[in-house]
Short mmCIF file of C-alpha atoms in Angstrom, two decimals:
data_model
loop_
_atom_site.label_atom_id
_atom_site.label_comp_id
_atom_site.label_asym_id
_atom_site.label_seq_id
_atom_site.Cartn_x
_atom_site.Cartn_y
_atom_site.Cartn_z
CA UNK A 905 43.08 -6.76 120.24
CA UNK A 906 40.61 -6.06 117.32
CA UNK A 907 36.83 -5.68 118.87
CA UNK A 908 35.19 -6.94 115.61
CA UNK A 909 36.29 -8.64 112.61
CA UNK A 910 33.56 -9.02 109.91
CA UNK A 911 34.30 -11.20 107.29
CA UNK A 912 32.02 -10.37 103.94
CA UNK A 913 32.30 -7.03 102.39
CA UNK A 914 28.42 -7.40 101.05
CA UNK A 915 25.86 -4.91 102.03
CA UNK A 916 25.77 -6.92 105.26
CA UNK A 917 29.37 -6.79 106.20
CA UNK A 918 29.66 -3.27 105.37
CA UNK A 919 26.42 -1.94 107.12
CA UNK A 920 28.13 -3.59 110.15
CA UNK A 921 31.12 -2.12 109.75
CA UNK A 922 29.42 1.87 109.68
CA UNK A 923 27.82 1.06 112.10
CA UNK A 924 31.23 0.27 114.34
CA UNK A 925 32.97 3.10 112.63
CA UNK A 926 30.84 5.68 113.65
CA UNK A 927 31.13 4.34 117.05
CA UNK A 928 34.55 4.68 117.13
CA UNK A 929 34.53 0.83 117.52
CA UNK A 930 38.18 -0.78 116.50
CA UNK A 931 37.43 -3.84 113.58
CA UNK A 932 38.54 -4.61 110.95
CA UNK A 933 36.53 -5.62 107.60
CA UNK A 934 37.85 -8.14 105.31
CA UNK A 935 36.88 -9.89 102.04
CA UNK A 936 37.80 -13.15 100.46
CA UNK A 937 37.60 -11.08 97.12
CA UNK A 938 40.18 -9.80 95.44
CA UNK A 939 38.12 -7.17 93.89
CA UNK A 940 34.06 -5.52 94.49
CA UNK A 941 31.96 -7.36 93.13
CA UNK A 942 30.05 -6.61 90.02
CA UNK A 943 26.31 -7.85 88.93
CA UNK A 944 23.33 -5.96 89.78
CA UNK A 945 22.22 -9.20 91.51
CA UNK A 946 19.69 -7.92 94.82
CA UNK A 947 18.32 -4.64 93.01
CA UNK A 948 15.17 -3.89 95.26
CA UNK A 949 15.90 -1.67 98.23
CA UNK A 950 12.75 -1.62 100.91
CA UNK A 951 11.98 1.47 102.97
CA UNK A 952 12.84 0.40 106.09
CA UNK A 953 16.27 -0.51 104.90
CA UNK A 954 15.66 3.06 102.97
CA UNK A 955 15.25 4.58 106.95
CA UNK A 956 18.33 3.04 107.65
CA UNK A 957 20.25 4.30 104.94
CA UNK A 958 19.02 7.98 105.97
CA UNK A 959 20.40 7.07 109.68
CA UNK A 960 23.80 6.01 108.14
CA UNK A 961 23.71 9.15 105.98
CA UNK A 962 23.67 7.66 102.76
CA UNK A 963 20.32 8.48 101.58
CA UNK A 964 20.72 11.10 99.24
CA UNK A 965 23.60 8.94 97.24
CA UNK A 966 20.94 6.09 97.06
CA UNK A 967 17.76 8.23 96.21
CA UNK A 968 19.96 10.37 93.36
CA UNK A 969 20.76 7.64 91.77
CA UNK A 970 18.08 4.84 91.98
CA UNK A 971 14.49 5.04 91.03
CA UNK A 972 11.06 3.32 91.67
CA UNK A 973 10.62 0.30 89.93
CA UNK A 974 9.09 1.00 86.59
CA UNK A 975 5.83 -0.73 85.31
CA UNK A 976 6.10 -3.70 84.22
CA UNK A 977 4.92 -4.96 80.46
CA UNK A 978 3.87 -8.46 79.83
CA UNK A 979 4.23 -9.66 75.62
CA UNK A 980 3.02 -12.65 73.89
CA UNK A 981 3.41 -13.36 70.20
CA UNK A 982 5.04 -9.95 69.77
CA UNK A 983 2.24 -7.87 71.40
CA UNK A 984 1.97 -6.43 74.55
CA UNK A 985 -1.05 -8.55 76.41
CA UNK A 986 -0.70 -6.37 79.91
CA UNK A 987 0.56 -4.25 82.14
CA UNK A 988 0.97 -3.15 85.81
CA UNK A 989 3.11 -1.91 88.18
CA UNK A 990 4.69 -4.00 91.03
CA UNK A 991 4.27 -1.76 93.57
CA UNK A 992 1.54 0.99 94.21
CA UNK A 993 2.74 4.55 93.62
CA UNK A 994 2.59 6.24 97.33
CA UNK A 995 3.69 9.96 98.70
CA UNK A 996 5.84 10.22 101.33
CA UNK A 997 4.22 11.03 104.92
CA UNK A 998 5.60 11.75 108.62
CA UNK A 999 5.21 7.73 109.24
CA UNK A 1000 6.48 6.79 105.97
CA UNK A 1001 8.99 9.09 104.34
CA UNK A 1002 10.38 6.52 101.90
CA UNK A 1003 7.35 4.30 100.77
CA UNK A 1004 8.15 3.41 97.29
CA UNK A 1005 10.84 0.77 96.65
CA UNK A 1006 14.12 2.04 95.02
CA UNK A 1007 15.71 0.15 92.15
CA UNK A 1008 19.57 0.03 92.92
CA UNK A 1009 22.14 -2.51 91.24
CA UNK A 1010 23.82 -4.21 93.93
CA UNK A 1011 27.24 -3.10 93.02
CA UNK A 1012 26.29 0.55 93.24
CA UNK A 1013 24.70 0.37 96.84
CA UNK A 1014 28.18 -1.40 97.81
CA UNK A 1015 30.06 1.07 96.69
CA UNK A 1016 27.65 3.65 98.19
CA UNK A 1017 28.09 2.04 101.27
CA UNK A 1018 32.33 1.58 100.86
CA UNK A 1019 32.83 5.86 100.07
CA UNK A 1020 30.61 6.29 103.50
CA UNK A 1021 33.21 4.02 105.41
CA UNK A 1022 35.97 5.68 103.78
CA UNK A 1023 34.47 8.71 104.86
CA UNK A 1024 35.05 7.42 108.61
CA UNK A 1025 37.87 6.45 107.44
CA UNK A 1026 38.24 2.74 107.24
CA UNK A 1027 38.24 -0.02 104.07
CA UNK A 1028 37.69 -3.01 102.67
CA UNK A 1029 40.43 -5.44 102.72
CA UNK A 1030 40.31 -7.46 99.64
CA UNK A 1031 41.94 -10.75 99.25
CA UNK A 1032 41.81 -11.61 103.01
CA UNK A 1033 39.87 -14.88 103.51
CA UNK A 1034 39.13 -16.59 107.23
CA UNK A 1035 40.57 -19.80 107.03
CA UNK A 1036 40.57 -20.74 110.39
CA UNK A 1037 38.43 -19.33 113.86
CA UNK A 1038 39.26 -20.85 117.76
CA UNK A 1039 37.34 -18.95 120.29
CA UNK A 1040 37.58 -19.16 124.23
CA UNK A 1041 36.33 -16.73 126.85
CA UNK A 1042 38.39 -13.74 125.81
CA UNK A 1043 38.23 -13.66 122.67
CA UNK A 1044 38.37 -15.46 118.94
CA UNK A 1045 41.87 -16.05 117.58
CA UNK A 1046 41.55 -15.91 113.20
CA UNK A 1047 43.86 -17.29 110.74
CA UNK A 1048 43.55 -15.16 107.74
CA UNK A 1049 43.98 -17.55 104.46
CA UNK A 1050 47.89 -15.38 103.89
CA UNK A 1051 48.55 -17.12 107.50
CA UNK A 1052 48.01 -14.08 109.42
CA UNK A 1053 46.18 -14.58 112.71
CA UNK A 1054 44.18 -11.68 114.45
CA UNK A 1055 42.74 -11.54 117.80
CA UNK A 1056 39.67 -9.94 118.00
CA UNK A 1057 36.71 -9.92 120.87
CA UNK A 1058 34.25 -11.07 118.09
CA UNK A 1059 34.14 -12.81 115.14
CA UNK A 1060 30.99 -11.37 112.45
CA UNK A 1061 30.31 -13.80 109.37
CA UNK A 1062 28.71 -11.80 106.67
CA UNK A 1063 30.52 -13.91 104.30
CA UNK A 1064 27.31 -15.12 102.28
CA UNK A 1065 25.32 -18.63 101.81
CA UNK A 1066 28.67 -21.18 101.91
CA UNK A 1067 30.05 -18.88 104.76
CA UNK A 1068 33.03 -19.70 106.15
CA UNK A 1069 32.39 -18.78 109.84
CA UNK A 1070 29.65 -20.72 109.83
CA UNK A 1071 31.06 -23.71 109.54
CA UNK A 1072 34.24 -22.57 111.53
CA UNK A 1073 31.59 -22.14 114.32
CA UNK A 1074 29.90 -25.83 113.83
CA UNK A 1075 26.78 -23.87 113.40
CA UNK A 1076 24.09 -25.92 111.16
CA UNK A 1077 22.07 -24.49 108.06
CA UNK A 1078 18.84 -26.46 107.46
CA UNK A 1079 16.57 -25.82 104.91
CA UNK A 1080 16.68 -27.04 100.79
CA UNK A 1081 18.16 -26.38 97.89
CA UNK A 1082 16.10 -27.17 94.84
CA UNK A 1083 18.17 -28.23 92.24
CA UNK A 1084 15.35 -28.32 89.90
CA UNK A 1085 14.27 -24.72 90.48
CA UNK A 1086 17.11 -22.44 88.34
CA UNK A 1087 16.95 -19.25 87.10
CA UNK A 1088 19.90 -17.63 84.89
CA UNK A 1089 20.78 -13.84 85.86
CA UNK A 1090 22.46 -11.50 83.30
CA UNK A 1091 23.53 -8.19 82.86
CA UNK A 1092 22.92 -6.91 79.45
CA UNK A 1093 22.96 -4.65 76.63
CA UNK A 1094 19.97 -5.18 74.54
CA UNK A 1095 18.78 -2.53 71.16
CA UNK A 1096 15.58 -2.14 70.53
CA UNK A 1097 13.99 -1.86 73.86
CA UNK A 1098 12.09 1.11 75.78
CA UNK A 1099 13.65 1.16 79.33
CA UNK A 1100 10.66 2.41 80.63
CA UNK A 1101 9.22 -0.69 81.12
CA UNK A 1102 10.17 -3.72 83.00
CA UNK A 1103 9.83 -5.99 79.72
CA UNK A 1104 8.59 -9.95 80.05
CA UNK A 1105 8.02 -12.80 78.44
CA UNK A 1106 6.35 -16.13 79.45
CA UNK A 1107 5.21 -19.49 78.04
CA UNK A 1108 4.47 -23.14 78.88
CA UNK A 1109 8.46 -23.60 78.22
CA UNK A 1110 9.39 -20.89 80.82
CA UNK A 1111 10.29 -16.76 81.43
CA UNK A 1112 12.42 -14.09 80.52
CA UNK A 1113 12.67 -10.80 81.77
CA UNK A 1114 14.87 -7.59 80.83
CA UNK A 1115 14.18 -4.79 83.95
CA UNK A 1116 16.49 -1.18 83.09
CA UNK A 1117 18.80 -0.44 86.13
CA UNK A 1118 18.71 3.58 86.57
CA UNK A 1119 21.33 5.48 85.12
CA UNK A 1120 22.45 3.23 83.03
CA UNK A 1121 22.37 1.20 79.47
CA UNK A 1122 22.15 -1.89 81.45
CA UNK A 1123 18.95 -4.31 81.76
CA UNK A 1124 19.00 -7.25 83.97
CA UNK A 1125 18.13 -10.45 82.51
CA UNK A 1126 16.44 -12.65 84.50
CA UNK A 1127 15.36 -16.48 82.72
CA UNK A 1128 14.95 -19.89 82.83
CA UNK A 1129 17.47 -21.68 81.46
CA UNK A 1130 17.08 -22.46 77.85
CA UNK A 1131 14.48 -20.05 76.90
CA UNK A 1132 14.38 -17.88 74.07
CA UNK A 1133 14.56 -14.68 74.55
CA UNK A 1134 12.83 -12.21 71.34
CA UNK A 1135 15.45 -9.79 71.63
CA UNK A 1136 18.83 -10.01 70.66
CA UNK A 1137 21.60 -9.55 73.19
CA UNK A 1138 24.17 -7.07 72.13
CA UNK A 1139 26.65 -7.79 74.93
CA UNK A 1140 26.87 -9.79 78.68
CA UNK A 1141 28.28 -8.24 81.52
CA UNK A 1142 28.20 -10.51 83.90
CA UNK A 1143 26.48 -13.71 84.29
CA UNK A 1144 25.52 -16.07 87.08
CA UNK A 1145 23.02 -19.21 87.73
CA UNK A 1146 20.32 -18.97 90.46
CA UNK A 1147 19.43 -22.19 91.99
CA UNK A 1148 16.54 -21.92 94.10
CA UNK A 1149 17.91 -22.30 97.87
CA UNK A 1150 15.88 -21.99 101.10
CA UNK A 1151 17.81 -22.48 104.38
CA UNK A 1152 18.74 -20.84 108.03
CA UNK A 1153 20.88 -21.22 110.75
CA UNK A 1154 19.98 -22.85 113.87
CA UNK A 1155 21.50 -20.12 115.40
CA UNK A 1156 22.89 -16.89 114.58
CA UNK A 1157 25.69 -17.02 117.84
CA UNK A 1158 28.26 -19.71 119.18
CA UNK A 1159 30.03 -17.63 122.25
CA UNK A 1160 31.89 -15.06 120.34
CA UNK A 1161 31.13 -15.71 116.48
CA UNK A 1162 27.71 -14.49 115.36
CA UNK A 1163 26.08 -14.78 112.03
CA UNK A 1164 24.41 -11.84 109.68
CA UNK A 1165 22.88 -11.85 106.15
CA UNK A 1166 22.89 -15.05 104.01
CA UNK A 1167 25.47 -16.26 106.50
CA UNK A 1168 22.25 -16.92 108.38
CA UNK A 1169 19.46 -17.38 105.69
CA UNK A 1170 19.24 -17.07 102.16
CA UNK A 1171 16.23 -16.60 100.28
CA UNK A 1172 14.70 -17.24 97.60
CA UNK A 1173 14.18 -13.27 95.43
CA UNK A 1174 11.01 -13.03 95.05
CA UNK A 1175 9.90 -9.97 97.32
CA UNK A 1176 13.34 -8.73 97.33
CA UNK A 1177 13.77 -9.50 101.44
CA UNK A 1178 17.51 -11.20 101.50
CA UNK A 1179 19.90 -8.21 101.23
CA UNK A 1180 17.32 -5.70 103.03
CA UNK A 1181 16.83 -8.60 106.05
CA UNK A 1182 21.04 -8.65 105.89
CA UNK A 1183 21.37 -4.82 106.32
CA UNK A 1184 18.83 -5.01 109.49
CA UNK A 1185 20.65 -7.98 110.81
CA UNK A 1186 23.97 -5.32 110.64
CA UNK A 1187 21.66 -2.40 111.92
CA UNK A 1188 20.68 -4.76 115.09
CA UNK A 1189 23.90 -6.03 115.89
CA UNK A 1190 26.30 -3.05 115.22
CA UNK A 1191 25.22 -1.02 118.45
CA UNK A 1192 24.79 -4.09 120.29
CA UNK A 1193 28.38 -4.86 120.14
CA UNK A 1194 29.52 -1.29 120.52
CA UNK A 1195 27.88 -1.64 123.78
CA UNK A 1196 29.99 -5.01 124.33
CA UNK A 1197 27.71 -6.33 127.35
CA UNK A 1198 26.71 -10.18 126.51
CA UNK A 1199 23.58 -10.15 128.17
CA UNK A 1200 22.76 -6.95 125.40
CA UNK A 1201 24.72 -8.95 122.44
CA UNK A 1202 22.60 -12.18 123.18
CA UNK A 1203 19.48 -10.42 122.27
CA UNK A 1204 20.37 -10.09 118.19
CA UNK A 1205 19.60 -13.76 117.81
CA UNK A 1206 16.58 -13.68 120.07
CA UNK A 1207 15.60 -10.33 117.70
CA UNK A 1208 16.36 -11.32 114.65
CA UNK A 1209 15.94 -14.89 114.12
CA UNK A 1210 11.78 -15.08 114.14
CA UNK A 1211 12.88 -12.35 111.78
CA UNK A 1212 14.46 -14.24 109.61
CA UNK A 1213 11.87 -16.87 110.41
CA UNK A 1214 9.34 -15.04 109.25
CA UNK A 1215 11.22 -13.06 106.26
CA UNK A 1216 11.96 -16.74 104.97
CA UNK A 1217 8.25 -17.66 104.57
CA UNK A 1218 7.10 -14.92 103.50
CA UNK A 1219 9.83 -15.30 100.07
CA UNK A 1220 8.84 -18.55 100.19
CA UNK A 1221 5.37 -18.43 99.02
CA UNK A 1222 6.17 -15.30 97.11
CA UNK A 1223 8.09 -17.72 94.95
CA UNK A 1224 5.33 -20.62 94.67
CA UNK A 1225 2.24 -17.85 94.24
CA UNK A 1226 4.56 -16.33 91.35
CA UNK A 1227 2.39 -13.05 92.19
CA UNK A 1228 4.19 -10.23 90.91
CA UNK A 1229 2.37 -7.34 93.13
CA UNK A 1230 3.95 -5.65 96.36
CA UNK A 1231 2.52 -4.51 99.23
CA UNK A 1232 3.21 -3.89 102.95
CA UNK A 1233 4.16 -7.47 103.85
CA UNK A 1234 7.77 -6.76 101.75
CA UNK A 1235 8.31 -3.65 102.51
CA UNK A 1236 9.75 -4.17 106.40
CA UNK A 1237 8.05 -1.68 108.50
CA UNK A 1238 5.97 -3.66 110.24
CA UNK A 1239 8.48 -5.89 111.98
CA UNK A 1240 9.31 -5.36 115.05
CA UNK A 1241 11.00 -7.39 118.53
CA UNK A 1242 7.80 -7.14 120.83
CA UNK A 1243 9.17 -10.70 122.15
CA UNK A 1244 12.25 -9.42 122.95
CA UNK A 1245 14.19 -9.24 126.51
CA UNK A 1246 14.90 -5.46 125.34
CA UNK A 1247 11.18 -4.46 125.18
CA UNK A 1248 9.38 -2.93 127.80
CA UNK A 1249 5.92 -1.84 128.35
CA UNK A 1250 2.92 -1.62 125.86
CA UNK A 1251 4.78 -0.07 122.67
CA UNK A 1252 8.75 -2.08 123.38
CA UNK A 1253 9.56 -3.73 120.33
CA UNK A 1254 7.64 -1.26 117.70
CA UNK A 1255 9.38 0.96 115.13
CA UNK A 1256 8.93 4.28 115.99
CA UNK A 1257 7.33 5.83 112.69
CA UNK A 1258 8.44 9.42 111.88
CA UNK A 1259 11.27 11.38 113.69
CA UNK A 1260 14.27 10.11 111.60
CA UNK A 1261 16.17 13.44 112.36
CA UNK A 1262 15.63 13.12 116.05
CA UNK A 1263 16.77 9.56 115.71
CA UNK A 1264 19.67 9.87 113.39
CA UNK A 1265 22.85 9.14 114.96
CA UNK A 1266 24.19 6.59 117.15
CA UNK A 1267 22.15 7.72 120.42
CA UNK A 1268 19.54 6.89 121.92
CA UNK A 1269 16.37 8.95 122.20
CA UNK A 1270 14.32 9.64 125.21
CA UNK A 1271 11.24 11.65 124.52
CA UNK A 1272 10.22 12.43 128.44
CA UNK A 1273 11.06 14.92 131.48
CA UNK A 1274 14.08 12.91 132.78
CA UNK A 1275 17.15 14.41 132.91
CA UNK A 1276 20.21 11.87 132.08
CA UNK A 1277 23.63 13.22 132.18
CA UNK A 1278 24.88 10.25 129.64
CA UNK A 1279 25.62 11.78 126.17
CA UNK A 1280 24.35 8.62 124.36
CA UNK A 1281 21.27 9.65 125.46
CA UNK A 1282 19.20 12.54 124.11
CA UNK A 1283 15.97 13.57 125.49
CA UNK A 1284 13.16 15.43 124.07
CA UNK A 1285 9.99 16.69 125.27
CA UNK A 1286 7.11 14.04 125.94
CA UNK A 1287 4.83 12.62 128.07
CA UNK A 1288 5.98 9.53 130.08
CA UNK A 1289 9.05 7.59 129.26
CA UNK A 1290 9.63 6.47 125.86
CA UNK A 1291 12.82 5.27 124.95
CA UNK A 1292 14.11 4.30 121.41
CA UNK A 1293 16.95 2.22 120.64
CA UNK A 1294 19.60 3.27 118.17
CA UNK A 1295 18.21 1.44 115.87
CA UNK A 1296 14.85 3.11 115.40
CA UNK A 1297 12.59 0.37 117.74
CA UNK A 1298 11.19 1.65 121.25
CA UNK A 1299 12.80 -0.43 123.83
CA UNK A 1300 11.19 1.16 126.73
CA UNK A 1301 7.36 2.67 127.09
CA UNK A 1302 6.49 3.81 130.59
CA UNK A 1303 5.52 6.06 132.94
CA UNK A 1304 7.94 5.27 136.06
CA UNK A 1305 11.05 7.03 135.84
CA UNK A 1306 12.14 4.29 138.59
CA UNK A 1307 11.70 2.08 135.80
CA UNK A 1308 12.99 4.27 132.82
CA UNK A 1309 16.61 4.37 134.64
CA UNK A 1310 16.69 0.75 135.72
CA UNK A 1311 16.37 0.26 132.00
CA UNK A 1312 19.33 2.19 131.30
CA UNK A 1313 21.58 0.62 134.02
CA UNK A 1314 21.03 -2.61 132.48
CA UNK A 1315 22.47 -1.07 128.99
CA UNK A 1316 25.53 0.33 130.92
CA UNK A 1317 24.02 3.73 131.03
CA UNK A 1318 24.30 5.97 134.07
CA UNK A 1319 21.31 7.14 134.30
#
């Protein structure tokens, strides 16, 4: 029997599936699909999903060949009329090591992300659609839309806004879609036009904006429908209408299927939060069901939905304020699962800032006195007990080592 099967090959799907592979957790990863998807589409990466790119070592492939968002030029009547930049240009410290957003077309961080899992050697399988889900106590039984049926302990839907799984697992989406509210996305070829700027235009009648992706001759268009845009359009690469849609699931588990990523809200773009919140959603779950305890697994919704929650206002009024700066509300780091049955003691529940080399890897990481004899656990010198999940967030602060191992036994750990 399969462990996992994630349906959706997005960044969602195939955070997830790293996340397994490196585990040496048996899934599979399959995609309705029958080929990657192009579009830059979600271009802004945030640097906590940045930190967890460095944990699933594909930093350097993401840094090399992104770049900070450029500044951004406002025109009217053929003149520029301002300029800013969207975020605030900050160096890297031992808290923050990535604090600038990085620019990457969607396309290229999936395939980014596909070359790591083929390093651990797994793939995507394209053209493989869920068509049908029945779960009972054991397991979830999946009919695969070529009439194959797989058994497999869970069932993952990363498969996007009109998932599949969702509605296999009766799970409602509430929220609104504005049909009102559209927005036409484009990838371009324009001549004529600096890409050092992120270039826009705006009137009574609407917007239009052409941003440069890095290392490329591409700009993303990004307009309401209809309006003119000054510069003329020497070729479309892709093209796609955004209606505005707000919604979530009222929950992101029903026994053995669980929800990740738009499969379990979608966003409007402004602050760039949708693929970044789907990554974390993978980052959260993936060692979770590695672990394979349900008491452990039931904690991703209890995590992640005032996440999500929270994630979805905050886009929200983003969108309405039309505000174009940045700051720390988008970037991520300040979330954390304080609220959580995992978190312990005065700091459970933060992000532990710095140490992303003692972190990195699938372990987790006690800095204390204690010796443990499980190798999942690494220890480092510290005071007290602090113990930090895999995925970066302290689930344990104390000073009883009583306390420190009864934690562990509850995770499976002999301690």
């Amino acid at each position: 029997m399969t462990h996992v099967l994630i349906a959706g090959a997005g960044p969602t799907g195939l955070t997830l599936a790293i996340e397994l592979a490196r585990r040496g957790v048996d899934f599979r990863l399959v995609e309705r699909s029958h080929e990657h998807p192009a579009g830059v589409r979600g271009k802004g990466l945030q640097p906590r999903t940045l930190e967890v790119f460095h944990d699933l070592g594909v930093i350097d492939e993401i840094l090399a060949t992104g770049s900070i968002y450029p500044p951004i030029r406002g025109y009217q009547d053929g003149r520029v009329v301002w300029e800013h930049r969207m975020h605030e240009l900050k160096q890297p410290s031992e808290a923050v090591p990535y604090p600038m957003v990085v620019m990457q077309p969607q396309w290229r961080t999936e395939r980014i992300l596909r070359e790591r899992l083929a390093a651990l050697g797994h793939h995507v399988e394209l053209g493989a659609e869920v068509a049908g889900a029945e779960q009972d106590g054991e397991g979830v039984t999946v009919t695969l839309g070529g009439g194959e049926r797989v058994r497999c302990a869970y069932l993952v839907g990363a498969d996007g806004g009109r998932s599949t799984v969702r509605k296999l697992a009766g799970i409602g989406f509430h929220g609104e879609t504005f049909e009102t509210e559209r927005m036409t996305l484009k990838d371009v070829r324009v001549d004529g036009l600096d890409r050092d700027h992120w270039h826009m235009w705006g009137d009574e009648n609407g917007f239009a904006g052409l941003c440069p992706m890095p290392h490329s001759d591409v700009f993303q268009l990004t307009c309401t429908p209809g309006v003119e845009l000054p510069v003329e359009i020497r070729e479309v690469l892709w093209e796609s209408e955004y209606r505005v849609n707000i919604r979530m699931a009222e929950r992101f588990r029903n026994g053995r299927i669980l929800l990740a990523g738009d499969a379990a809200h979608v966003h409007s773009p402004a602050g760039g939060q949708g693929l970044n919140t789907g990554v974390q959603d993978a980052y959260n779950l993936g060692w979770k069901l590695a672990l394979g305890l349900d008491h452990v697994i039931d904690t991703y919704e209890a995590e992640r939905m005032p996440v999500a929650e929270h994630v979805l206002g905050l886009s929200t009024r983003l969108l309405r304020e039309q505000d174009p700066k940045r700051d720390e509300e988008t970037q991520q780091l300040n979330l954390g699962y304080w609220d959580s049955p995992l978190s312990e003691g005065e700091r459970g529940g933060e992000r532990l800032p710095g140490h992303l080399e003692e972190l990195r890897g699938t372990h987790f990481t006690l800095f204390g006195a204690a010796e443990i004899a499980d190798p999942r656990v690494r220890v480092h010198p510290g005071e007290g007990f602090l113990l930090v999940r895999p995925d970066g967030y302290i689930g344990l602060d104390s000073d009883d080592e009583s306390r420190l191992r009864a934690y562990l036994s509850g995770l499976g750990i002999v301690a």
